[in-house]
């Protein structure tokens, strides 16, 4: 009978431990420049904004301690609640609609690769992503103007009765801005999804065809599950762009008419630099940052796990 003995863990030689520690310290020095830049241009301003959010300050005179009152106002002030509600509406236009449209276009384009000119159409759809958002906003201000392209088209097809000044309409100004976000984000989602389709094994589609599966069945059984990672990335980028929307609102409506198109980022800017409520604007910015981080973490849960 042989006795089983537990094997004692091997001791790592001291010189090897020292070399390992030196390598770890060397790795830290590689990332140090990036950490310094992050601390100077993001970490310090963020901490300063957090500090301002606990004070009542008009930006010029002496500040007074306000405690958590600025944060309470984020939830009790009707204007701020409306701003966050408008951001939720924009998420529908910026994220949900573009992803659904891009999935539909992906299903069409991935089966029409042999058609001539597909590269041109892909470029056209992605073009809004490379245009400055201020330029995009200026273009759509012109399109939505009383004598703009949209009203001109409606008059041409006999729908002159529905023409209006779109960005001055209390009920339609926010959807009009949201449609611009849809126009911008469709191309981004489409490029992400087409890159994901390119990684799917063609043998899966061939096997499905042999089993008699039609195009729709192939899309929902093969393509859509394979695009979970790309959908999560697209959802993260588009939802974050909806939550931090500022320049589009600032250029097109400046939050109007009334407060019908205000969003959290615009409110943070407006309170800090226009109405002299620096503490309140800082609190809105901090809450918005927290919301973005929470939403991003939740969306990340739908990403497929990396196989080891």
PDB file of C-alpha atoms in Angstrom:
ATOM      1  CA  UNK A   1       0.000   0.000   0.000  1.00  0.00           C
ATOM      2  CA  UNK A   2       1.420   3.302  -0.987  1.00  0.00           C
ATOM      3  CA  UNK A   3       0.936   6.393   1.059  1.00  0.00           C
ATOM      4  CA  UNK A   4      -0.402   9.450  -0.764  1.00  0.00           C
ATOM      5  CA  UNK A   5       1.294  12.598   0.298  1.00  0.00           C
ATOM      6  CA  UNK A   6       0.141  16.070  -0.473  1.00  0.00           C
ATOM      7  CA  UNK A   7       2.550  17.743  -2.800  1.00  0.00           C
ATOM      8  CA  UNK A   8       3.886  20.900  -1.218  1.00  0.00           C
ATOM      9  CA  UNK A   9       3.693  23.999  -3.423  1.00  0.00           C
ATOM     10  CA  UNK A  10       6.897  24.757  -5.203  1.00  0.00           C
ATOM     11  CA  UNK A  11       8.694  27.767  -3.849  1.00  0.00           C
ATOM     12  CA  UNK A  12       9.536  30.380  -6.434  1.00  0.00           C
ATOM     13  CA  UNK A  13      13.171  31.388  -6.265  1.00  0.00           C
ATOM     14  CA  UNK A  14      13.783  34.848  -4.842  1.00  0.00           C
ATOM     15  CA  UNK A  15      15.563  36.189  -7.977  1.00  0.00           C
ATOM     16  CA  UNK A  16      12.572  35.182 -10.111  1.00  0.00           C
ATOM     17  CA  UNK A  17      10.192  37.003  -7.741  1.00  0.00           C
ATOM     18  CA  UNK A  18      12.333  40.132  -7.950  1.00  0.00           C
ATOM     19  CA  UNK A  19      12.350  39.995 -11.766  1.00  0.00           C
ATOM     20  CA  UNK A  20       8.564  39.631 -11.781  1.00  0.00           C
ATOM     21  CA  UNK A  21       8.151  42.667  -9.520  1.00  0.00           C
ATOM     22  CA  UNK A  22      10.483  44.715 -11.720  1.00  0.00           C
ATOM     23  CA  UNK A  23       8.374  43.804 -14.771  1.00  0.00           C
ATOM     24  CA  UNK A  24       5.202  44.872 -12.955  1.00  0.00           C
ATOM     25  CA  UNK A  25       6.723  48.234 -12.079  1.00  0.00           C
ATOM     26  CA  UNK A  26       7.914  48.673 -15.665  1.00  0.00           C
ATOM     27  CA  UNK A  27       4.355  48.067 -16.895  1.00  0.00           C
ATOM     28  CA  UNK A  28       3.100  50.758 -14.544  1.00  0.00           C
ATOM     29  CA  UNK A  29       5.522  53.296 -16.037  1.00  0.00           C
ATOM     30  CA  UNK A  30       4.213  52.484 -19.526  1.00  0.00           C
ATOM     31  CA  UNK A  31       0.666  53.499 -18.572  1.00  0.00           C
ATOM     32  CA  UNK A  32       1.756  56.413 -16.349  1.00  0.00           C
ATOM     33  CA  UNK A  33       1.561  59.096 -19.131  1.00  0.00           C
ATOM     34  CA  UNK A  34      -1.994  58.028 -19.938  1.00  0.00           C
ATOM     35  CA  UNK A  35      -2.905  58.112 -16.235  1.00  0.00           C
ATOM     36  CA  UNK A  36      -1.462  61.616 -15.886  1.00  0.00           C
ATOM     37  CA  UNK A  37      -3.439  62.888 -18.888  1.00  0.00           C
ATOM     38  CA  UNK A  38      -6.573  61.187 -17.555  1.00  0.00           C
ATOM     39  CA  UNK A  39      -6.093  62.714 -14.123  1.00  0.00           C
ATOM     40  CA  UNK A  40      -5.453  66.244 -15.430  1.00  0.00           C
ATOM     41  CA  UNK A  41      -8.160  66.479 -18.062  1.00  0.00           C
ATOM     42  CA  UNK A  42     -10.870  64.145 -16.742  1.00  0.00           C
ATOM     43  CA  UNK A  43     -10.275  63.108 -13.145  1.00  0.00           C
ATOM     44  CA  UNK A  44      -9.568  66.575 -11.705  1.00  0.00           C
ATOM     45  CA  UNK A  45     -12.465  68.327 -13.541  1.00  0.00           C
ATOM     46  CA  UNK A  46     -14.788  65.549 -12.421  1.00  0.00           C
ATOM     47  CA  UNK A  47     -13.750  65.945  -8.783  1.00  0.00           C
ATOM     48  CA  UNK A  48     -14.094  69.726  -9.083  1.00  0.00           C
ATOM     49  CA  UNK A  49     -17.600  69.354 -10.531  1.00  0.00           C
ATOM     50  CA  UNK A  50     -18.458  67.049  -7.644  1.00  0.00           C
ATOM     51  CA  UNK A  51     -17.221  69.708  -5.214  1.00  0.00           C
ATOM     52  CA  UNK A  52     -19.251  72.495  -6.902  1.00  0.00           C
ATOM     53  CA  UNK A  53     -22.404  70.379  -6.709  1.00  0.00           C
ATOM     54  CA  UNK A  54     -22.458  70.775  -2.908  1.00  0.00           C
ATOM     55  CA  UNK A  55     -22.481  74.598  -3.045  1.00  0.00           C
ATOM     56  CA  UNK A  56     -24.780  77.403  -4.081  1.00  0.00           C
ATOM     57  CA  UNK A  57     -22.631  79.566  -6.323  1.00  0.00           C
ATOM     58  CA  UNK A  58     -23.350  82.033  -9.114  1.00  0.00           C
ATOM     59  CA  UNK A  59     -19.837  81.779 -10.521  1.00  0.00           C
ATOM     60  CA  UNK A  60     -18.725  85.222  -9.265  1.00  0.00           C
ATOM     61  CA  UNK A  61     -19.538  85.893  -5.624  1.00  0.00           C
ATOM     62  CA  UNK A  62     -18.710  83.751  -2.613  1.00  0.00           C
ATOM     63  CA  UNK A  63     -20.230  80.291  -2.531  1.00  0.00           C
ATOM     64  CA  UNK A  64     -22.313  78.870   0.308  1.00  0.00           C
ATOM     65  CA  UNK A  65     -22.586  75.268   1.462  1.00  0.00           C
ATOM     66  CA  UNK A  66     -25.759  73.645   0.134  1.00  0.00           C
ATOM     67  CA  UNK A  67     -25.317  70.019   1.158  1.00  0.00           C
ATOM     68  CA  UNK A  68     -27.413  67.645  -0.946  1.00  0.00           C
ATOM     69  CA  UNK A  69     -30.074  70.244  -1.816  1.00  0.00           C
ATOM     70  CA  UNK A  70     -28.828  70.528  -5.417  1.00  0.00           C
ATOM     71  CA  UNK A  71     -29.214  66.756  -5.781  1.00  0.00           C
ATOM     72  CA  UNK A  72     -32.692  66.826  -4.237  1.00  0.00           C
ATOM     73  CA  UNK A  73     -33.682  69.471  -6.788  1.00  0.00           C
ATOM     74  CA  UNK A  74     -32.705  67.102  -9.622  1.00  0.00           C
ATOM     75  CA  UNK A  75     -35.596  64.878  -8.523  1.00  0.00           C
ATOM     76  CA  UNK A  76     -38.032  67.571  -7.321  1.00  0.00           C
ATOM     77  CA  UNK A  77     -37.544  70.305  -9.946  1.00  0.00           C
ATOM     78  CA  UNK A  78     -40.125  69.773 -12.684  1.00  0.00           C
ATOM     79  CA  UNK A  79     -37.858  71.296 -15.347  1.00  0.00           C
ATOM     80  CA  UNK A  80     -35.044  68.872 -14.539  1.00  0.00           C
ATOM     81  CA  UNK A  81     -37.397  65.888 -14.401  1.00  0.00           C
ATOM     82  CA  UNK A  82     -38.700  66.900 -17.828  1.00  0.00           C
ATOM     83  CA  UNK A  83     -35.129  67.131 -19.144  1.00  0.00           C
ATOM     84  CA  UNK A  84     -34.374  63.560 -18.093  1.00  0.00           C
ATOM     85  CA  UNK A  85     -37.740  62.465 -19.533  1.00  0.00           C
ATOM     86  CA  UNK A  86     -36.809  64.069 -22.862  1.00  0.00           C
ATOM     87  CA  UNK A  87     -33.544  62.098 -22.782  1.00  0.00           C
ATOM     88  CA  UNK A  88     -35.577  58.888 -22.491  1.00  0.00           C
ATOM     89  CA  UNK A  89     -37.579  59.892 -25.578  1.00  0.00           C
ATOM     90  CA  UNK A  90     -34.348  60.595 -27.452  1.00  0.00           C
ATOM     91  CA  UNK A  91     -33.066  57.124 -26.497  1.00  0.00           C
ATOM     92  CA  UNK A  92     -35.961  55.694 -28.490  1.00  0.00           C
ATOM     93  CA  UNK A  93     -34.943  57.677 -31.576  1.00  0.00           C
ATOM     94  CA  UNK A  94     -31.178  57.421 -31.082  1.00  0.00           C
ATOM     95  CA  UNK A  95     -30.935  53.752 -30.123  1.00  0.00           C
ATOM     96  CA  UNK A  96     -34.048  51.613 -30.654  1.00  0.00           C
ATOM     97  CA  UNK A  97     -35.120  52.873 -34.079  1.00  0.00           C
ATOM     98  CA  UNK A  98     -31.586  52.915 -35.611  1.00  0.00           C
ATOM     99  CA  UNK A  99     -30.821  49.395 -34.352  1.00  0.00           C
ATOM    100  CA  UNK A 100     -34.079  47.975 -35.730  1.00  0.00           C
ATOM    101  CA  UNK A 101     -33.566  49.755 -39.068  1.00  0.00           C
ATOM    102  CA  UNK A 102     -29.916  48.673 -39.258  1.00  0.00           C
ATOM    103  CA  UNK A 103     -30.843  45.041 -38.552  1.00  0.00           C
ATOM    104  CA  UNK A 104     -33.401  45.195 -41.356  1.00  0.00           C
ATOM    105  CA  UNK A 105     -30.859  46.752 -43.735  1.00  0.00           C
ATOM    106  CA  UNK A 106     -28.251  44.189 -42.673  1.00  0.00           C
ATOM    107  CA  UNK A 107     -30.612  41.376 -43.559  1.00  0.00           C
ATOM    108  CA  UNK A 108     -31.111  42.948 -47.002  1.00  0.00           C
ATOM    109  CA  UNK A 109     -27.524  43.968 -47.726  1.00  0.00           C
ATOM    110  CA  UNK A 110     -25.932  40.732 -46.501  1.00  0.00           C
ATOM    111  CA  UNK A 111     -27.995  38.882 -49.110  1.00  0.00           C
ATOM    112  CA  UNK A 112     -27.300  41.394 -51.854  1.00  0.00           C
ATOM    113  CA  UNK A 113     -23.504  41.575 -51.768  1.00  0.00           C
ATOM    114  CA  UNK A 114     -23.341  40.799 -55.449  1.00  0.00           C
ATOM    115  CA  UNK A 115     -25.379  43.850 -56.404  1.00  0.00           C
ATOM    116  CA  UNK A 116     -23.370  46.623 -57.992  1.00  0.00           C
ATOM    117  CA  UNK A 117     -22.911  49.813 -56.009  1.00  0.00           C
ATOM    118  CA  UNK A 118     -23.355  48.321 -52.511  1.00  0.00           C
ATOM    119  CA  UNK A 119     -20.109  49.931 -51.365  1.00  0.00           C
ATOM    120  CA  UNK A 120     -21.456  53.337 -52.406  1.00  0.00           C
ATOM    121  CA  UNK A 121     -24.680  52.851 -50.436  1.00  0.00           C
ATOM    122  CA  UNK A 122     -22.727  51.752 -47.344  1.00  0.00           C
ATOM    123  CA  UNK A 123     -20.604  54.901 -47.575  1.00  0.00           C
ATOM    124  CA  UNK A 124     -23.659  57.126 -47.946  1.00  0.00           C
ATOM    125  CA  UNK A 125     -25.340  55.550 -44.912  1.00  0.00           C
ATOM    126  CA  UNK A 126     -22.202  55.971 -42.787  1.00  0.00           C
ATOM    127  CA  UNK A 127     -21.541  59.540 -43.967  1.00  0.00           C
ATOM    128  CA  UNK A 128     -23.551  61.293 -41.163  1.00  0.00           C
ATOM    129  CA  UNK A 129     -21.153  59.745 -38.628  1.00  0.00           C
ATOM    130  CA  UNK A 130     -18.163  61.622 -40.018  1.00  0.00           C
ATOM    131  CA  UNK A 131     -19.896  64.993 -40.298  1.00  0.00           C
ATOM    132  CA  UNK A 132     -19.546  67.434 -37.404  1.00  0.00           C
ATOM    133  CA  UNK A 133     -22.660  67.446 -35.226  1.00  0.00           C
ATOM    134  CA  UNK A 134     -22.861  71.233 -35.525  1.00  0.00           C
ATOM    135  CA  UNK A 135     -22.908  70.906 -39.311  1.00  0.00           C
ATOM    136  CA  UNK A 136     -25.567  68.196 -39.028  1.00  0.00           C
ATOM    137  CA  UNK A 137     -27.672  70.453 -36.822  1.00  0.00           C
ATOM    138  CA  UNK A 138     -27.311  73.378 -39.239  1.00  0.00           C
ATOM    139  CA  UNK A 139     -28.360  71.194 -42.176  1.00  0.00           C
ATOM    140  CA  UNK A 140     -31.506  70.022 -40.363  1.00  0.00           C
ATOM    141  CA  UNK A 141     -32.408  73.528 -39.222  1.00  0.00           C
ATOM    142  CA  UNK A 142     -32.536  74.377 -42.912  1.00  0.00           C
ATOM    143  CA  UNK A 143     -34.549  71.241 -43.750  1.00  0.00           C
ATOM    144  CA  UNK A 144     -37.096  71.919 -40.975  1.00  0.00           C
ATOM    145  CA  UNK A 145     -37.455  75.658 -41.758  1.00  0.00           C
ATOM    146  CA  UNK A 146     -40.822  77.001 -43.055  1.00  0.00           C
ATOM    147  CA  UNK A 147     -39.517  77.098 -46.629  1.00  0.00           C
ATOM    148  CA  UNK A 148     -37.201  74.146 -46.150  1.00  0.00           C
ATOM    149  CA  UNK A 149     -36.892  70.847 -47.965  1.00  0.00           C
ATOM    150  CA  UNK A 150     -39.411  68.968 -45.792  1.00  0.00           C
ATOM    151  CA  UNK A 151     -42.242  71.478 -46.114  1.00  0.00           C
ATOM    152  CA  UNK A 152     -41.480  71.872 -49.821  1.00  0.00           C
ATOM    153  CA  UNK A 153     -41.794  68.114 -50.331  1.00  0.00           C
ATOM    154  CA  UNK A 154     -45.077  67.971 -48.393  1.00  0.00           C
ATOM    155  CA  UNK A 155     -46.541  70.771 -50.535  1.00  0.00           C
ATOM    156  CA  UNK A 156     -45.360  68.990 -53.682  1.00  0.00           C
ATOM    157  CA  UNK A 157     -47.240  65.765 -52.773  1.00  0.00           C
ATOM    158  CA  UNK A 158     -50.412  67.646 -51.783  1.00  0.00           C
ATOM    159  CA  UNK A 159     -49.892  67.599 -48.006  1.00  0.00           C
ATOM    160  CA  UNK A 160     -49.500  71.353 -47.587  1.00  0.00           C
ATOM    161  CA  UNK A 161     -51.999  71.321 -44.701  1.00  0.00           C
ATOM    162  CA  UNK A 162     -49.526  69.461 -42.458  1.00  0.00           C
ATOM    163  CA  UNK A 163     -46.600  71.808 -43.086  1.00  0.00           C
ATOM    164  CA  UNK A 164     -45.406  73.741 -40.063  1.00  0.00           C
ATOM    165  CA  UNK A 165     -42.378  75.233 -38.408  1.00  0.00           C
ATOM    166  CA  UNK A 166     -41.246  71.881 -37.046  1.00  0.00           C
ATOM    167  CA  UNK A 167     -38.665  73.061 -34.528  1.00  0.00           C
ATOM    168  CA  UNK A 168     -41.108  75.608 -33.050  1.00  0.00           C
ATOM    169  CA  UNK A 169     -43.918  73.120 -32.537  1.00  0.00           C
ATOM    170  CA  UNK A 170     -44.294  72.195 -28.848  1.00  0.00           C
ATOM    171  CA  UNK A 171     -45.343  68.605 -29.559  1.00  0.00           C
ATOM    172  CA  UNK A 172     -43.125  67.848 -32.581  1.00  0.00           C
ATOM    173  CA  UNK A 173     -39.862  69.664 -31.853  1.00  0.00           C
ATOM    174  CA  UNK A 174     -38.458  66.826 -29.706  1.00  0.00           C
ATOM    175  CA  UNK A 175     -39.350  64.041 -32.194  1.00  0.00           C
ATOM    176  CA  UNK A 176     -37.864  66.228 -34.950  1.00  0.00           C
ATOM    177  CA  UNK A 177     -34.550  66.355 -33.063  1.00  0.00           C
ATOM    178  CA  UNK A 178     -34.813  62.639 -32.352  1.00  0.00           C
ATOM    179  CA  UNK A 179     -35.208  61.901 -36.064  1.00  0.00           C
ATOM    180  CA  UNK A 180     -31.872  63.621 -36.679  1.00  0.00           C
ATOM    181  CA  UNK A 181     -30.313  61.223 -34.170  1.00  0.00           C
ATOM    182  CA  UNK A 182     -31.879  58.311 -36.040  1.00  0.00           C
ATOM    183  CA  UNK A 183     -30.410  59.590 -39.310  1.00  0.00           C
ATOM    184  CA  UNK A 184     -26.953  59.897 -37.750  1.00  0.00           C
ATOM    185  CA  UNK A 185     -26.857  56.552 -35.916  1.00  0.00           C
ATOM    186  CA  UNK A 186     -28.289  54.198 -38.545  1.00  0.00           C
ATOM    187  CA  UNK A 187     -24.999  54.153 -40.459  1.00  0.00           C
ATOM    188  CA  UNK A 188     -22.959  53.378 -37.333  1.00  0.00           C
ATOM    189  CA  UNK A 189     -25.215  50.455 -36.381  1.00  0.00           C
ATOM    190  CA  UNK A 190     -25.218  49.174 -39.957  1.00  0.00           C
ATOM    191  CA  UNK A 191     -21.412  49.099 -40.196  1.00  0.00           C
ATOM    192  CA  UNK A 192     -21.171  47.271 -36.864  1.00  0.00           C
ATOM    193  CA  UNK A 193     -23.755  44.671 -37.875  1.00  0.00           C
ATOM    194  CA  UNK A 194     -22.271  44.078 -41.326  1.00  0.00           C
ATOM    195  CA  UNK A 195     -18.862  43.473 -39.756  1.00  0.00           C
ATOM    196  CA  UNK A 196     -20.496  40.949 -37.424  1.00  0.00           C
ATOM    197  CA  UNK A 197     -22.258  39.157 -40.274  1.00  0.00           C
ATOM    198  CA  UNK A 198     -18.896  38.756 -41.988  1.00  0.00           C
ATOM    199  CA  UNK A 199     -17.652  36.610 -39.077  1.00  0.00           C
ATOM    200  CA  UNK A 200     -20.514  34.071 -39.267  1.00  0.00           C
ATOM    201  CA  UNK A 201     -19.513  30.716 -40.772  1.00  0.00           C
ATOM    202  CA  UNK A 202     -21.146  30.367 -44.241  1.00  0.00           C
ATOM    203  CA  UNK A 203     -21.611  26.654 -43.504  1.00  0.00           C
ATOM    204  CA  UNK A 204     -24.318  27.568 -40.981  1.00  0.00           C
ATOM    205  CA  UNK A 205     -26.406  29.231 -43.690  1.00  0.00           C
ATOM    206  CA  UNK A 206     -25.735  26.368 -46.108  1.00  0.00           C
ATOM    207  CA  UNK A 207     -26.918  23.837 -43.532  1.00  0.00           C
ATOM    208  CA  UNK A 208     -30.011  25.913 -42.837  1.00  0.00           C
ATOM    209  CA  UNK A 209     -30.787  26.090 -46.558  1.00  0.00           C
ATOM    210  CA  UNK A 210     -30.463  22.310 -46.842  1.00  0.00           C
ATOM    211  CA  UNK A 211     -32.952  22.013 -43.964  1.00  0.00           C
ATOM    212  CA  UNK A 212     -35.372  24.205 -45.890  1.00  0.00           C
ATOM    213  CA  UNK A 213     -35.088  27.289 -43.676  1.00  0.00           C
ATOM    214  CA  UNK A 214     -36.152  30.473 -45.436  1.00  0.00           C
ATOM    215  CA  UNK A 215     -34.417  33.832 -45.242  1.00  0.00           C
ATOM    216  CA  UNK A 216     -36.455  35.072 -42.265  1.00  0.00           C
ATOM    217  CA  UNK A 217     -35.857  31.882 -40.304  1.00  0.00           C
ATOM    218  CA  UNK A 218     -32.118  32.053 -41.052  1.00  0.00           C
ATOM    219  CA  UNK A 219     -32.004  35.656 -39.848  1.00  0.00           C
ATOM    220  CA  UNK A 220     -33.679  34.986 -36.497  1.00  0.00           C
ATOM    221  CA  UNK A 221     -31.974  31.606 -35.893  1.00  0.00           C
ATOM    222  CA  UNK A 222     -28.426  32.396 -37.077  1.00  0.00           C
ATOM    223  CA  UNK A 223     -27.774  36.060 -37.831  1.00  0.00           C
ATOM    224  CA  UNK A 224     -29.508  37.724 -34.882  1.00  0.00           C
ATOM    225  CA  UNK A 225     -27.974  35.501 -32.123  1.00  0.00           C
ATOM    226  CA  UNK A 226     -24.546  35.913 -33.725  1.00  0.00           C
ATOM    227  CA  UNK A 227     -24.855  39.703 -33.550  1.00  0.00           C
ATOM    228  CA  UNK A 228     -25.392  39.941 -29.785  1.00  0.00           C
ATOM    229  CA  UNK A 229     -21.958  41.456 -29.225  1.00  0.00           C
ATOM    230  CA  UNK A 230     -22.384  44.042 -32.004  1.00  0.00           C
ATOM    231  CA  UNK A 231     -25.906  44.888 -30.814  1.00  0.00           C
ATOM    232  CA  UNK A 232     -24.574  45.488 -27.281  1.00  0.00           C
ATOM    233  CA  UNK A 233     -21.860  47.790 -28.637  1.00  0.00           C
ATOM    234  CA  UNK A 234     -24.345  49.667 -30.835  1.00  0.00           C
ATOM    235  CA  UNK A 235     -26.776  49.975 -27.920  1.00  0.00           C
ATOM    236  CA  UNK A 236     -24.054  51.350 -25.647  1.00  0.00           C
ATOM    237  CA  UNK A 237     -22.841  53.944 -28.164  1.00  0.00           C
ATOM    238  CA  UNK A 238     -26.303  55.118 -29.206  1.00  0.00           C
ATOM    239  CA  UNK A 239     -27.800  55.254 -25.701  1.00  0.00           C
ATOM    240  CA  UNK A 240     -24.818  57.221 -24.418  1.00  0.00           C
ATOM    241  CA  UNK A 241     -25.082  59.608 -27.386  1.00  0.00           C
ATOM    242  CA  UNK A 242     -28.774  60.140 -26.549  1.00  0.00           C
ATOM    243  CA  UNK A 243     -28.100  60.818 -22.871  1.00  0.00           C
ATOM    244  CA  UNK A 244     -25.256  63.294 -23.499  1.00  0.00           C
ATOM    245  CA  UNK A 245     -26.903  65.109 -26.403  1.00  0.00           C
ATOM    246  CA  UNK A 246     -26.078  68.809 -26.198  1.00  0.00           C
ATOM    247  CA  UNK A 247     -24.828  70.408 -29.393  1.00  0.00           C
ATOM    248  CA  UNK A 248     -27.781  69.260 -31.511  1.00  0.00           C
ATOM    249  CA  UNK A 249     -30.283  70.772 -29.054  1.00  0.00           C
ATOM    250  CA  UNK A 250     -28.188  73.889 -28.527  1.00  0.00           C
ATOM    251  CA  UNK A 251     -27.928  74.670 -32.257  1.00  0.00           C
ATOM    252  CA  UNK A 252     -31.448  73.700 -33.342  1.00  0.00           C
ATOM    253  CA  UNK A 253     -33.791  74.841 -30.545  1.00  0.00           C
ATOM    254  CA  UNK A 254     -31.739  75.986 -27.521  1.00  0.00           C
ATOM    255  CA  UNK A 255     -34.135  73.927 -25.423  1.00  0.00           C
ATOM    256  CA  UNK A 256     -37.291  75.538 -26.866  1.00  0.00           C
ATOM    257  CA  UNK A 257     -40.008  76.140 -27.620  1.00  0.00           C
ATOM    258  CA  UNK A 258     -40.448  76.757 -23.917  1.00  0.00           C
ATOM    259  CA  UNK A 259     -38.659  73.825 -22.293  1.00  0.00           C
ATOM    260  CA  UNK A 260     -40.018  71.167 -24.650  1.00  0.00           C
ATOM    261  CA  UNK A 261     -36.581  70.054 -25.906  1.00  0.00           C
ATOM    262  CA  UNK A 262     -34.354  70.554 -22.875  1.00  0.00           C
ATOM    263  CA  UNK A 263     -32.089  67.621 -22.030  1.00  0.00           C
ATOM    264  CA  UNK A 264     -29.812  67.036 -18.999  1.00  0.00           C
ATOM    265  CA  UNK A 265     -26.572  68.132 -20.695  1.00  0.00           C
ATOM    266  CA  UNK A 266     -28.218  71.338 -21.950  1.00  0.00           C
ATOM    267  CA  UNK A 267     -29.671  72.022 -18.485  1.00  0.00           C
ATOM    268  CA  UNK A 268     -26.235  71.528 -16.900  1.00  0.00           C
ATOM    269  CA  UNK A 269     -24.719  74.052 -19.321  1.00  0.00           C
ATOM    270  CA  UNK A 270     -27.623  76.486 -19.109  1.00  0.00           C
ATOM    271  CA  UNK A 271     -27.660  76.557 -15.304  1.00  0.00           C
ATOM    272  CA  UNK A 272     -23.886  76.806 -14.953  1.00  0.00           C
ATOM    273  CA  UNK A 273     -23.178  79.448 -17.615  1.00  0.00           C
ATOM    274  CA  UNK A 274     -26.455  81.286 -18.266  1.00  0.00           C
ATOM    275  CA  UNK A 275     -28.582  81.446 -15.136  1.00  0.00           C
ATOM    276  CA  UNK A 276     -25.754  81.496 -12.578  1.00  0.00           C
ATOM    277  CA  UNK A 277     -26.683  78.229 -10.826  1.00  0.00           C
ATOM    278  CA  UNK A 278     -23.276  76.578 -10.956  1.00  0.00           C
ATOM    279  CA  UNK A 279     -23.992  74.189  -8.075  1.00  0.00           C
ATOM    280  CA  UNK A 280     -27.270  72.999  -9.588  1.00  0.00           C
ATOM    281  CA  UNK A 281     -25.672  72.569 -13.023  1.00  0.00           C
ATOM    282  CA  UNK A 282     -22.818  70.579 -11.472  1.00  0.00           C
ATOM    283  CA  UNK A 283     -25.311  68.321  -9.662  1.00  0.00           C
ATOM    284  CA  UNK A 284     -27.141  67.661 -12.943  1.00  0.00           C
ATOM    285  CA  UNK A 285     -23.817  66.798 -14.602  1.00  0.00           C
ATOM    286  CA  UNK A 286     -22.866  64.391 -11.789  1.00  0.00           C
ATOM    287  CA  UNK A 287     -26.262  62.661 -11.863  1.00  0.00           C
ATOM    288  CA  UNK A 288     -26.083  62.407 -15.662  1.00  0.00           C
ATOM    289  CA  UNK A 289     -22.612  60.839 -15.411  1.00  0.00           C
ATOM    290  CA  UNK A 290     -23.903  58.307 -12.869  1.00  0.00           C
ATOM    291  CA  UNK A 291     -26.897  57.464 -15.073  1.00  0.00           C
ATOM    292  CA  UNK A 292     -24.628  56.905 -18.096  1.00  0.00           C
ATOM    293  CA  UNK A 293     -22.342  54.611 -16.085  1.00  0.00           C
ATOM    294  CA  UNK A 294     -25.277  52.584 -14.717  1.00  0.00           C
ATOM    295  CA  UNK A 295     -26.938  52.227 -18.124  1.00  0.00           C
ATOM    296  CA  UNK A 296     -23.618  51.209 -19.700  1.00  0.00           C
ATOM    297  CA  UNK A 297     -23.095  48.550 -17.021  1.00  0.00           C
ATOM    298  CA  UNK A 298     -26.612  47.188 -17.556  1.00  0.00           C
ATOM    299  CA  UNK A 299     -26.190  47.003 -21.339  1.00  0.00           C
ATOM    300  CA  UNK A 300     -22.863  45.217 -20.908  1.00  0.00           C
ATOM    301  CA  UNK A 301     -24.725  42.315 -19.285  1.00  0.00           C
ATOM    302  CA  UNK A 302     -26.256  41.320 -22.628  1.00  0.00           C
ATOM    303  CA  UNK A 303     -22.822  40.939 -24.232  1.00  0.00           C
ATOM    304  CA  UNK A 304     -21.839  37.295 -24.798  1.00  0.00           C
ATOM    305  CA  UNK A 305     -19.210  35.983 -22.410  1.00  0.00           C
ATOM    306  CA  UNK A 306     -15.736  35.488 -23.818  1.00  0.00           C
ATOM    307  CA  UNK A 307     -14.988  31.802 -24.128  1.00  0.00           C
ATOM    308  CA  UNK A 308     -11.831  30.830 -22.333  1.00  0.00           C
TER     309      UNK A 308
END
